[in-house]
PDB file of C-alpha atoms in Angstrom:
ATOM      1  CA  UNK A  89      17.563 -13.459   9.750  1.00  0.00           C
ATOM      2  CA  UNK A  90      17.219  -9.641   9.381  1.00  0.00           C
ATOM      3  CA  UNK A  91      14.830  -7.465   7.643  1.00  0.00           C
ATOM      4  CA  UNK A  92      15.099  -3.836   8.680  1.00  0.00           C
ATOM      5  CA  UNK A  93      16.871  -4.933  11.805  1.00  0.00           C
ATOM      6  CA  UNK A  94      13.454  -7.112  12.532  1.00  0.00           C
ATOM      7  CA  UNK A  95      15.356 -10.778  13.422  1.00  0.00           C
ATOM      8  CA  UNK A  96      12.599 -12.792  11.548  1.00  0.00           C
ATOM      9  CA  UNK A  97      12.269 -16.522  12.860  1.00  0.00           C
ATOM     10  CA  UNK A  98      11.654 -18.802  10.266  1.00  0.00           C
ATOM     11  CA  UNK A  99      11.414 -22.488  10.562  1.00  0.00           C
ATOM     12  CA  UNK A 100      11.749 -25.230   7.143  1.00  0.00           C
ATOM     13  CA  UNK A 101       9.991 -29.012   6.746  1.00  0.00           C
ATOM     14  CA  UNK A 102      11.321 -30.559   3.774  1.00  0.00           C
ATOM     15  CA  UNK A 103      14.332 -30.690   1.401  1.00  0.00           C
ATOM     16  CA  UNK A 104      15.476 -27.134  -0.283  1.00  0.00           C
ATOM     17  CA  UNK A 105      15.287 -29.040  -3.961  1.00  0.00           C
ATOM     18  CA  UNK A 106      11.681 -30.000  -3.451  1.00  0.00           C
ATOM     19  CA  UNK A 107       9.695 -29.446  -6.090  1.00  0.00           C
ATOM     20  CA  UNK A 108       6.687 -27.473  -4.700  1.00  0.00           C
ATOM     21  CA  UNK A 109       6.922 -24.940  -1.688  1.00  0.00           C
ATOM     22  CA  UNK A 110       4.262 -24.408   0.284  1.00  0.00           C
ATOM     23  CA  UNK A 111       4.735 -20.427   2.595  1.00  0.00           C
ATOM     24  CA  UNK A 112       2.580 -20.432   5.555  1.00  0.00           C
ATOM     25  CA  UNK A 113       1.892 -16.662   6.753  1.00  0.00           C
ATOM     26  CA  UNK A 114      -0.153 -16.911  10.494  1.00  0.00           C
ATOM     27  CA  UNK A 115      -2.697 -14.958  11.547  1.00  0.00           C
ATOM     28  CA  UNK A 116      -3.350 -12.453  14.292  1.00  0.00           C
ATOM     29  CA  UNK A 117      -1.914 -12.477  17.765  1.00  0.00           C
ATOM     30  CA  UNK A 118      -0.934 -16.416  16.610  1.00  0.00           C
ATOM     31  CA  UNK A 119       2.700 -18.100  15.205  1.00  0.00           C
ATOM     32  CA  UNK A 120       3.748 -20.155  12.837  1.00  0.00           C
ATOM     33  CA  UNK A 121       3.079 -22.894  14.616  1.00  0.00           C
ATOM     34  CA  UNK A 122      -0.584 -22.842  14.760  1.00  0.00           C
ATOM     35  CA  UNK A 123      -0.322 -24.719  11.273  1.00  0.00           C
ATOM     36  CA  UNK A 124       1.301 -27.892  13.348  1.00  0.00           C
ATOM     37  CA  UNK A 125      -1.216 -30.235  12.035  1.00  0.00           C
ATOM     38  CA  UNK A 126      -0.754 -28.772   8.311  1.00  0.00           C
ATOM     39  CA  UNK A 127       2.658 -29.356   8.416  1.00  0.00           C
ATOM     40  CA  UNK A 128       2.099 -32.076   9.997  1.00  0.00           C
ATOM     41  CA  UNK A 129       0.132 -33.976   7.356  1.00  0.00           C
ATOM     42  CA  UNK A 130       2.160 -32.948   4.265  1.00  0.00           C
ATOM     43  CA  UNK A 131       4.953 -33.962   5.717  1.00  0.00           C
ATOM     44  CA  UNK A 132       6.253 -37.378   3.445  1.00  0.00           C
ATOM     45  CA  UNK A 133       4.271 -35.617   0.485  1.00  0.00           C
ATOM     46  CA  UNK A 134       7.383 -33.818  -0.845  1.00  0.00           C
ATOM     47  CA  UNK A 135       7.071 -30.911  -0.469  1.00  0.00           C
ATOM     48  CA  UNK A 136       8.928 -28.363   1.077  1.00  0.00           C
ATOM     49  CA  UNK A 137       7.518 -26.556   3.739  1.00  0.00           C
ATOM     50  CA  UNK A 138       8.554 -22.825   5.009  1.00  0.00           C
ATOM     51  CA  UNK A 139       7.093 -20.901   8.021  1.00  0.00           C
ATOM     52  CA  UNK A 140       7.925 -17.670   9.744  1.00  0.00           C
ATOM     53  CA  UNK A 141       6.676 -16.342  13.046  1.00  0.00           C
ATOM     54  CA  UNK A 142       5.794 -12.391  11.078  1.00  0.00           C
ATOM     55  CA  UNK A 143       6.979  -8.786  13.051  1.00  0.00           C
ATOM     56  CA  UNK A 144       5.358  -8.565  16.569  1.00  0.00           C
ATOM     57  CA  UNK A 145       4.594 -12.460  16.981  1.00  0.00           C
ATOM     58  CA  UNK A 146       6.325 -15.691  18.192  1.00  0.00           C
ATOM     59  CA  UNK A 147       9.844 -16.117  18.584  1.00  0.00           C
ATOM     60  CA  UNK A 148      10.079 -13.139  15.696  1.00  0.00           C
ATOM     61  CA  UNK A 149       9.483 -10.499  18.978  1.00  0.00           C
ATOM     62  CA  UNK A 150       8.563  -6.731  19.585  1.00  0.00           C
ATOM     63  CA  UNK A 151       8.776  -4.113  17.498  1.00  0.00           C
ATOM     64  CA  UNK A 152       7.464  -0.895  17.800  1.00  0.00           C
ATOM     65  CA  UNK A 153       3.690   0.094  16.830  1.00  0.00           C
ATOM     66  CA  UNK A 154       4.403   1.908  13.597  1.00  0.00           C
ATOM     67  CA  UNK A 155       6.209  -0.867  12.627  1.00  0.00           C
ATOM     68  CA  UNK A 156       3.471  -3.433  12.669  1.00  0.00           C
ATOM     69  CA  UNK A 157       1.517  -3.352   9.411  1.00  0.00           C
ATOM     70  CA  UNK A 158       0.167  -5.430   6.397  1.00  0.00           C
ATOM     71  CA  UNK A 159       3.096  -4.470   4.143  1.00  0.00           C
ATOM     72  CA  UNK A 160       6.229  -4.967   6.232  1.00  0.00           C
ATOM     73  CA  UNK A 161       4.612  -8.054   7.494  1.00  0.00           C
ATOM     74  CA  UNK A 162       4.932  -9.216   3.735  1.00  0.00           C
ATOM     75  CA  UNK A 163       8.416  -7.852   3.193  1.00  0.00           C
ATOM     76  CA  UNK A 164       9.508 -10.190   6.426  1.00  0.00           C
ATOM     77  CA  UNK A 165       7.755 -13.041   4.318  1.00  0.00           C
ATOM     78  CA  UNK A 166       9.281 -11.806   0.883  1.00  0.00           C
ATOM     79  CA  UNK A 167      12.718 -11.633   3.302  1.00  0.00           C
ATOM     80  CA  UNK A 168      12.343 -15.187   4.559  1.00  0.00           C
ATOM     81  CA  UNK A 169      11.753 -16.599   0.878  1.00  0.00           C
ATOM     82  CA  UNK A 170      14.592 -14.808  -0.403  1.00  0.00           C
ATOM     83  CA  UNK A 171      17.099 -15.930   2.194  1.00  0.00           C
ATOM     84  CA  UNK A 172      15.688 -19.605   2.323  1.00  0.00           C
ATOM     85  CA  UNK A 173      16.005 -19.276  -1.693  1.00  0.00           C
ATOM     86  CA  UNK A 174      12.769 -20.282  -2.454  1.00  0.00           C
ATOM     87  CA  UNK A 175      11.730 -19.598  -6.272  1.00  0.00           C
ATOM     88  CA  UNK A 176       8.640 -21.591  -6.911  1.00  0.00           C
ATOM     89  CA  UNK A 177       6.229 -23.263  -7.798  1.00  0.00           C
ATOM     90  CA  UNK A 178       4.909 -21.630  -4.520  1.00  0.00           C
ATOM     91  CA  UNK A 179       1.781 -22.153  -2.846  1.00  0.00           C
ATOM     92  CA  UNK A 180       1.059 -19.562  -0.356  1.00  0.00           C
ATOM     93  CA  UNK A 181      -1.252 -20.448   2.851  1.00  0.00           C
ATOM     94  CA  UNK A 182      -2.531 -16.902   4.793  1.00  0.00           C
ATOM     95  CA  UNK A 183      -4.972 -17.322   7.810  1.00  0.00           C
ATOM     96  CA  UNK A 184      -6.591 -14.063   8.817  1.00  0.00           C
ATOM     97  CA  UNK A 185      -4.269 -11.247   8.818  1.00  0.00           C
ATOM     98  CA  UNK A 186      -2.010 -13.722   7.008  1.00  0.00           C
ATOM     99  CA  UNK A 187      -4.316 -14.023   4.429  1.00  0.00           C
ATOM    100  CA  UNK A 188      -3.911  -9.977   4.045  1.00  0.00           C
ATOM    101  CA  UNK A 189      -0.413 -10.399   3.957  1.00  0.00           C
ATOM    102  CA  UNK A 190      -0.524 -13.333   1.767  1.00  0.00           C
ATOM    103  CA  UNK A 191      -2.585 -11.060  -1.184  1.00  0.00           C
ATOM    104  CA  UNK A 192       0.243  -7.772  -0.226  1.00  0.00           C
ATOM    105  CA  UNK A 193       3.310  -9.978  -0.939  1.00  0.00           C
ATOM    106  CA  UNK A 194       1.580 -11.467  -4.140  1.00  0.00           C
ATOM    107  CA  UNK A 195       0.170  -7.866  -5.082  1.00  0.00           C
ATOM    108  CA  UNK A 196       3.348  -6.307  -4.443  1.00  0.00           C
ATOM    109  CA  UNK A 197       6.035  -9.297  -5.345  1.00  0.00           C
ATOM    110  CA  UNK A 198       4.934 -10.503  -8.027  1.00  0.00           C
ATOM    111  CA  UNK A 199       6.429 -10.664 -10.835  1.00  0.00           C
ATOM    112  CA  UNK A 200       9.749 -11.718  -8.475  1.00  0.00           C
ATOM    113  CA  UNK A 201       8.032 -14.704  -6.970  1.00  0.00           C
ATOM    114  CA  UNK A 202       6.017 -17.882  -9.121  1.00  0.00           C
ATOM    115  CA  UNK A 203       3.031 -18.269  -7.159  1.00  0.00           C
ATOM    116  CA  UNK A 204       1.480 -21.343  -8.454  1.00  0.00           C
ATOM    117  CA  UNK A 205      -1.543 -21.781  -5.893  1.00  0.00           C
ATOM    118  CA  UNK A 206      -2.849 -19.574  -3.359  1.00  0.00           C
ATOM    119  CA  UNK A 207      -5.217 -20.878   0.069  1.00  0.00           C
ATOM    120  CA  UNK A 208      -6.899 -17.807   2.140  1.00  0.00           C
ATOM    121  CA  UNK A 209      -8.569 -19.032   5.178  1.00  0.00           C
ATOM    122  CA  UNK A 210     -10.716 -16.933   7.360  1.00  0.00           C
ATOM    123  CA  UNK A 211      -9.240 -13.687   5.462  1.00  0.00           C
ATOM    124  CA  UNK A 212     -10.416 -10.449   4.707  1.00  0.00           C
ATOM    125  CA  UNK A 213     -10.302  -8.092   1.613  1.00  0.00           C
ATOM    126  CA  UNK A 214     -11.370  -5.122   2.813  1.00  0.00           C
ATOM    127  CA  UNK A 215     -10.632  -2.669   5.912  1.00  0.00           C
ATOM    128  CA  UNK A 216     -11.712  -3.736   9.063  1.00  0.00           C
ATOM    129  CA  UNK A 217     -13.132  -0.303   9.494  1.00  0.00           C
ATOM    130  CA  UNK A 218     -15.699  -1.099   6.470  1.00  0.00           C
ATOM    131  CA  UNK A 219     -16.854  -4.230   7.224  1.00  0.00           C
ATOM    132  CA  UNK A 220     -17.330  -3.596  11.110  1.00  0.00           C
ATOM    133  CA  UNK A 221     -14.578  -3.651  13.626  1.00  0.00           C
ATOM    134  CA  UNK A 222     -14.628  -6.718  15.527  1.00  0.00           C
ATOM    135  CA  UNK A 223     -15.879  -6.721  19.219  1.00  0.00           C
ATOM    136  CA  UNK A 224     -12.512  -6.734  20.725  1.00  0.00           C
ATOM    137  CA  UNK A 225     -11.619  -3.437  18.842  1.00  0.00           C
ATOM    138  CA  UNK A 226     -14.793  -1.624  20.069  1.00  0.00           C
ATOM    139  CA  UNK A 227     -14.326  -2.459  24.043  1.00  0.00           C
ATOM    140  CA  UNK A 228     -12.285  -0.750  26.551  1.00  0.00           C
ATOM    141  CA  UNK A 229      -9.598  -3.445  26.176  1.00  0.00           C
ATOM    142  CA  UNK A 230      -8.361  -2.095  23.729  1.00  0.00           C
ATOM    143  CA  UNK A 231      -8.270   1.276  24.994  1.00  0.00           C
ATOM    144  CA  UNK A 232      -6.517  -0.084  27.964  1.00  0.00           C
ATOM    145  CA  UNK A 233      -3.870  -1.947  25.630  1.00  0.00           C
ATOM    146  CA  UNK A 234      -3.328   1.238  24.114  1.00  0.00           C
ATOM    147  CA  UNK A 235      -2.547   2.929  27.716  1.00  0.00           C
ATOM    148  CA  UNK A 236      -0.423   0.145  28.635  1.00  0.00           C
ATOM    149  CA  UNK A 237       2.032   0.341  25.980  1.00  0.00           C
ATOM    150  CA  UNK A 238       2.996   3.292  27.511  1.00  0.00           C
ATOM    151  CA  UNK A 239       4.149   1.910  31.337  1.00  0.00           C
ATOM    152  CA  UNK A 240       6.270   0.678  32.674  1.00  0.00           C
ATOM    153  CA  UNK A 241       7.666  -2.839  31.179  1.00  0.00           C
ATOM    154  CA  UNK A 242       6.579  -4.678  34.621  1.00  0.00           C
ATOM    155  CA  UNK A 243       3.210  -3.191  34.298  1.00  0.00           C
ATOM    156  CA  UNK A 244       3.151  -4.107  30.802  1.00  0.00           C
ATOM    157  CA  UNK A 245       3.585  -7.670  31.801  1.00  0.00           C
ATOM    158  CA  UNK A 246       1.285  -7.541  34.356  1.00  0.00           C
ATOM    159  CA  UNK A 247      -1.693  -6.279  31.840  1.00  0.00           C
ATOM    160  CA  UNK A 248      -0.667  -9.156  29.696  1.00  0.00           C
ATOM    161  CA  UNK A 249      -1.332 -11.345  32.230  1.00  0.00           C
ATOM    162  CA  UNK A 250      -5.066  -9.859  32.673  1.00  0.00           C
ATOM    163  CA  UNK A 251      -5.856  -9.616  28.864  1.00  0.00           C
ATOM    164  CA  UNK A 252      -5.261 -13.484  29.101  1.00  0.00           C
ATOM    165  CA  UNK A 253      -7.306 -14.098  31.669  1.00  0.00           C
ATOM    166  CA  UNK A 254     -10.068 -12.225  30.404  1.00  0.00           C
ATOM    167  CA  UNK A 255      -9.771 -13.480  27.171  1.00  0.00           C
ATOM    168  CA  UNK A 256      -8.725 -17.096  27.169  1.00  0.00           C
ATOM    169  CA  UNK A 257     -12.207 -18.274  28.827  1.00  0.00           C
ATOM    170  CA  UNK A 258     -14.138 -16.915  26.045  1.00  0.00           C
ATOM    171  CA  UNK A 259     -12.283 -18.883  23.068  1.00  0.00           C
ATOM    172  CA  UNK A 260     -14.125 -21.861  22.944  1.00  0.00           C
ATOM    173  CA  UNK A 261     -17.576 -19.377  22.740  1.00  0.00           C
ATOM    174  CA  UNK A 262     -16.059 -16.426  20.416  1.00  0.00           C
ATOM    175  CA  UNK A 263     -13.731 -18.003  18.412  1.00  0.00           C
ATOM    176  CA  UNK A 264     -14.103 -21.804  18.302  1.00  0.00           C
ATOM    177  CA  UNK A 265     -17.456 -23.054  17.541  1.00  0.00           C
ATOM    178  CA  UNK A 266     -17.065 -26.827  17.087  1.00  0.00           C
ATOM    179  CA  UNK A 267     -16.630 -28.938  19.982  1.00  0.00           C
ATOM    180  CA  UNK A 268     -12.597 -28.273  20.226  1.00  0.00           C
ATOM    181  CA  UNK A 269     -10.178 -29.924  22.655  1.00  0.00           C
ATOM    182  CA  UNK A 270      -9.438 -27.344  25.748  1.00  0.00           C
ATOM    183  CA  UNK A 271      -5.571 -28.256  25.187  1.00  0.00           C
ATOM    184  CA  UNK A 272      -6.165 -26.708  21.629  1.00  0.00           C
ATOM    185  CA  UNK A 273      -7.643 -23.816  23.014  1.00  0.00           C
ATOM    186  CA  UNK A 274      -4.970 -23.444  25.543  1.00  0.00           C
ATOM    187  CA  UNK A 275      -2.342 -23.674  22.883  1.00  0.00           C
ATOM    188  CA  UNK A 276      -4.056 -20.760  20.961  1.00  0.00           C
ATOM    189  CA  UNK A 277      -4.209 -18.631  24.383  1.00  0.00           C
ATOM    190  CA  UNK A 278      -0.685 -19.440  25.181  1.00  0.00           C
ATOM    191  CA  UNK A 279       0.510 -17.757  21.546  1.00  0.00           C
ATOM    192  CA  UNK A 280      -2.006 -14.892  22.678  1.00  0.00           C
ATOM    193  CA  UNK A 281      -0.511 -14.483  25.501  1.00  0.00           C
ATOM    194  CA  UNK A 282       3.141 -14.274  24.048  1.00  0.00           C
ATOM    195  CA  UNK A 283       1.851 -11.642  21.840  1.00  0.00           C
ATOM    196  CA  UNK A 284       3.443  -8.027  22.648  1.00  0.00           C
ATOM    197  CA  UNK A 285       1.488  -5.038  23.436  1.00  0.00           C
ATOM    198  CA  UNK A 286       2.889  -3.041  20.961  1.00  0.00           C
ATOM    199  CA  UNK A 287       2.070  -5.820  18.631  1.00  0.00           C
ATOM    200  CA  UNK A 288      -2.328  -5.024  19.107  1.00  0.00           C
ATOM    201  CA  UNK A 289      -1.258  -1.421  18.855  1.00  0.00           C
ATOM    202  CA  UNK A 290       0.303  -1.635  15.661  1.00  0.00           C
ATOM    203  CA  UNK A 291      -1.995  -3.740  13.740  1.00  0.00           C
ATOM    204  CA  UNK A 292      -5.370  -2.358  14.924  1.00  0.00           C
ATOM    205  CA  UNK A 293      -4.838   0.705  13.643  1.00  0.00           C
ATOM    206  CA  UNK A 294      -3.294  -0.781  10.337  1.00  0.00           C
ATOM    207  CA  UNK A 295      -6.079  -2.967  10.219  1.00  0.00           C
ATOM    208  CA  UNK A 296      -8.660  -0.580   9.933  1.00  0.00           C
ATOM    209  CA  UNK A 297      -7.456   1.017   6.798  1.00  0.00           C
ATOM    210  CA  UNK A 298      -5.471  -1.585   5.138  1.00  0.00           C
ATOM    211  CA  UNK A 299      -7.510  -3.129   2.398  1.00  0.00           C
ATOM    212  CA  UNK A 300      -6.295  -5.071  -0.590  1.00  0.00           C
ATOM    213  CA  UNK A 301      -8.621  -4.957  -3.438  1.00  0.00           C
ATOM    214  CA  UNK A 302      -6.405  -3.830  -6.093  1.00  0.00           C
ATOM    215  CA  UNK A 303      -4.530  -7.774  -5.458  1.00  0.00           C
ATOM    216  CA  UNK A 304      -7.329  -9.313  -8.218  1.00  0.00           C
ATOM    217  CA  UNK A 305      -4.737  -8.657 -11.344  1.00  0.00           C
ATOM    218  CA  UNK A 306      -1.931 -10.872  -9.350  1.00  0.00           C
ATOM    219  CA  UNK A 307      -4.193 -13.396  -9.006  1.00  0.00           C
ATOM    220  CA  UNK A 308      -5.980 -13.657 -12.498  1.00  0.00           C
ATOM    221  CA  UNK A 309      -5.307 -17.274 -13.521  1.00  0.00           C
ATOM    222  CA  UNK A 310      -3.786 -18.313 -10.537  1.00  0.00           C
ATOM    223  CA  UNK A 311      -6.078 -21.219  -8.508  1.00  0.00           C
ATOM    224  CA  UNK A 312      -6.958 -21.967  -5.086  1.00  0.00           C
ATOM    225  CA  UNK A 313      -9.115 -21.826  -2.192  1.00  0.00           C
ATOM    226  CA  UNK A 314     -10.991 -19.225   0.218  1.00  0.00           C
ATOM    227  CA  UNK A 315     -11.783 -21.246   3.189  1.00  0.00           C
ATOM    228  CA  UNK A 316     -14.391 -19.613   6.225  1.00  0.00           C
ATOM    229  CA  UNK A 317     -16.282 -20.580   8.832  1.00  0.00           C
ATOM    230  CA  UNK A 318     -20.381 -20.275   8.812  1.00  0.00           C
ATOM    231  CA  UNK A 319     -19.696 -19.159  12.673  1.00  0.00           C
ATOM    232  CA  UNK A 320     -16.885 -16.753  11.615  1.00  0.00           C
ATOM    233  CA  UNK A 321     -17.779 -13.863  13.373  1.00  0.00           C
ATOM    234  CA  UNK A 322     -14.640 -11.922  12.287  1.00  0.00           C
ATOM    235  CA  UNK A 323     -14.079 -12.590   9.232  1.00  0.00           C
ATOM    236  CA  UNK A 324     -17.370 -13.487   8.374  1.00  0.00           C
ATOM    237  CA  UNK A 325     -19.198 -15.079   4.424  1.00  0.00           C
ATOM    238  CA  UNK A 326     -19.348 -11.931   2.856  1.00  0.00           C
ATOM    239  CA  UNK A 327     -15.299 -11.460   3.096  1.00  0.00           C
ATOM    240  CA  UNK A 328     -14.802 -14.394   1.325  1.00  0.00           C
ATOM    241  CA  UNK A 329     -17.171 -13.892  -1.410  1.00  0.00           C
ATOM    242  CA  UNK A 330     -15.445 -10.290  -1.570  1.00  0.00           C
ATOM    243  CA  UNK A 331     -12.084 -12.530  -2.102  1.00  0.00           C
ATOM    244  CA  UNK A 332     -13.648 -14.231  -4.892  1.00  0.00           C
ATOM    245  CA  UNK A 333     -14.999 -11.126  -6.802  1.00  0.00           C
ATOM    246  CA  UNK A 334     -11.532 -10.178  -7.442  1.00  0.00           C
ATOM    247  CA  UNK A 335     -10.386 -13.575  -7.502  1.00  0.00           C
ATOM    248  CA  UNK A 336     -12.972 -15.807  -9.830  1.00  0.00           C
ATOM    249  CA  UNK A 337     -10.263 -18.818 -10.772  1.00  0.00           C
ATOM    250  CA  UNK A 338     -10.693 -19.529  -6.390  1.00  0.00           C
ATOM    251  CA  UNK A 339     -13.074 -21.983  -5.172  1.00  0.00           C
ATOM    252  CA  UNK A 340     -14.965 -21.109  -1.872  1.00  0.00           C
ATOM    253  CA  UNK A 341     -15.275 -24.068   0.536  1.00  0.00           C
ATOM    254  CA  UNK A 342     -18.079 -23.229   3.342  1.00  0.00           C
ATOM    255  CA  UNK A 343     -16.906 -25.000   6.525  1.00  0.00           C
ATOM    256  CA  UNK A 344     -19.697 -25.723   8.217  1.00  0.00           C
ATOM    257  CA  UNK A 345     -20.209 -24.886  11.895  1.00  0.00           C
ATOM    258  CA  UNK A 346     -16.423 -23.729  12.003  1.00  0.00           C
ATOM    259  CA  UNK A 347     -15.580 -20.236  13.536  1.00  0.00           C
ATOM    260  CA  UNK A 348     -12.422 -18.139  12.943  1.00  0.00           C
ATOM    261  CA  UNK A 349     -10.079 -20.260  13.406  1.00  0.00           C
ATOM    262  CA  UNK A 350     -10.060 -23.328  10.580  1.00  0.00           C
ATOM    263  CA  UNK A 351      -5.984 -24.071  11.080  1.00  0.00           C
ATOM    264  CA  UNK A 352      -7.294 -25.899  14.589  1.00  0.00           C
ATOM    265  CA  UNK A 353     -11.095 -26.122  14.763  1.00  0.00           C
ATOM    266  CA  UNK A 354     -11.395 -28.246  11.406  1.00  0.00           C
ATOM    267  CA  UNK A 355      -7.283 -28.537  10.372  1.00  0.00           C
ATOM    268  CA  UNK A 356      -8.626 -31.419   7.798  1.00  0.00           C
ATOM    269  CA  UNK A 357     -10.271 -28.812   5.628  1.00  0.00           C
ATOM    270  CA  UNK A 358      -7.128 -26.371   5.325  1.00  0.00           C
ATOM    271  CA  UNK A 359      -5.134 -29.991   4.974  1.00  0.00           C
ATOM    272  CA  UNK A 360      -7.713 -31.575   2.155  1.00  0.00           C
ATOM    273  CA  UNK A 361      -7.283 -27.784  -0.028  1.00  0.00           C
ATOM    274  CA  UNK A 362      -3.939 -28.289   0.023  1.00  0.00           C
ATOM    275  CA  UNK A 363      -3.316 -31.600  -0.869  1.00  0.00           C
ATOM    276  CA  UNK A 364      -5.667 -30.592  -3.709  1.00  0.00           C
ATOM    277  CA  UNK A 365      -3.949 -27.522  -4.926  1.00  0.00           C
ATOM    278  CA  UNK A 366      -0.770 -29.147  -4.530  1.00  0.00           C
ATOM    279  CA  UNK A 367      -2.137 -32.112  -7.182  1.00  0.00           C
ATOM    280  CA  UNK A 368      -3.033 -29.933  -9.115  1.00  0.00           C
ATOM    281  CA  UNK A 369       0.111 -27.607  -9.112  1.00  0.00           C
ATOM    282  CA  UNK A 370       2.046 -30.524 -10.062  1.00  0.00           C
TER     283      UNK A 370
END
């Protein structure tokens, strides 16, 4: 489907009269289908189930830099629900920069959308740029991203290749920190991989001055979870207790020994807080 001529791929588990809808939003450089084993486990529970691969990512595709941000991440989301006619009860599911998106949509959408149950995992509240930019955004990678946007497209290629390389060995150490299966970690440097250049562009710069702190009034009343990692180096503790200042009716669930990347490292404890919130919703 189209939203601002973006062609927004969006994929559906479950029957459109379902009861309960649970939106997955991804995170960062991922797709929608790094929630396999989510959807995965619900699946026979009754509930429907929608995904989208947002602006910039998975089968979803390029678009330029100024065109990757928080907010017209959310309006492909808001787009997807709309077209897939999906009024609610909803529970919405945002990893990382999903979970940004996740509190824009409900900030911005709500009173057009019945969010019954929200799960943030390894999400932020605040600007990058406050809280300390992550490594990758202080090394000359990402300067060199930046200068590759600008060749040729066979060059462009070509520096994908090498950001793989030079990232994908370091997963296990920077971003996993349970003992993980190297086919996982291969699966999450494939979607890495597939991520456009003007993709990292786009949202680094958004990323370091998009905050969402005014969300807390959207939320009041509504419950669910604010998962992280004690080994989250990017979206470390103090995020998520940041999450639940503005958003008291959440309970915070500590994953021990768990980095940045909950969906795959430990997929039973995103699973378990939905199957929770999902009792309880009904």
């Amino acid at each position: 489907m189209l939203n601002d001529d973006v062609p927004v791929h969006w994929y559906e588990v479950g029957q459109p009269d379902a009861e309960i809808t649970v939106v997955y939003i991804h995170g960062f450089t991922l797709a929608a289908e790094a929630f396999y084993q989510q959807v995965n486990a619900l699946r026979g529970t009754g509930v429907r189930q929608v995904l989208m691969d947002l602006r910039g990512h998975g089968q979803t595709g390029a678009v330029p830099p100024e065109e990757c941000s928080v907010d017209a991440a959310a309006d492909d989301v808001w787009a997807v629900m709309r077209e897939r006619e999906v009024r609610g009860p909803v529970i919405v599911v945002g990893h990382s920069l999903g979970g940004l998106v996740a509190l824009s949509l409900i900030r911005r959408y709500t009173h057009q959308c019945d969010v019954a149950g929200v799960v943030l995992i390894n999400a932020s509240v605040e600007a990058l740029a406050d809280q300390g930019i992550p490594q990758i955004l202080a090394t000359p990678v990402a300067d060199a991203i930046y200068d590759a946007v600008e060749a040729s497209p066979e060059e462009a290629d070509k520096f994908r290749n090498e950001v793989t390389k030079i990232i994908a060995p370091g997963l296990a150490v920077t971003i996993f920190h349970r003992d993980t299966d190297d086919e996982l970690i291969d699966f999450h440097a494939a979607m890495i991989h597939e991520t456009p250049l003007e993709t990292y562009v786009g949202f680094f710069d958004d990323l370091q001055v998009h905050e969402e702190l005014q969300a807390g009034p959207a939320l009041a009343g509504v419950p669910g979870y604010v998962l992280v990692g004690t080994q989250d180096d990017v979206t470390p503790l103090s995020q998520a207790e940041r999450i639940q200042e503005i958003w008291p009716d959440s309970y915070l669930q500590v994953v021990p020994n768990a980095g940045h990347m909950l969906p795959l490292e430990a997929p039973e404890s995103v699973t378990v807080a939905l199957l929770r919130l999902i009792e309880k919703v009904s």
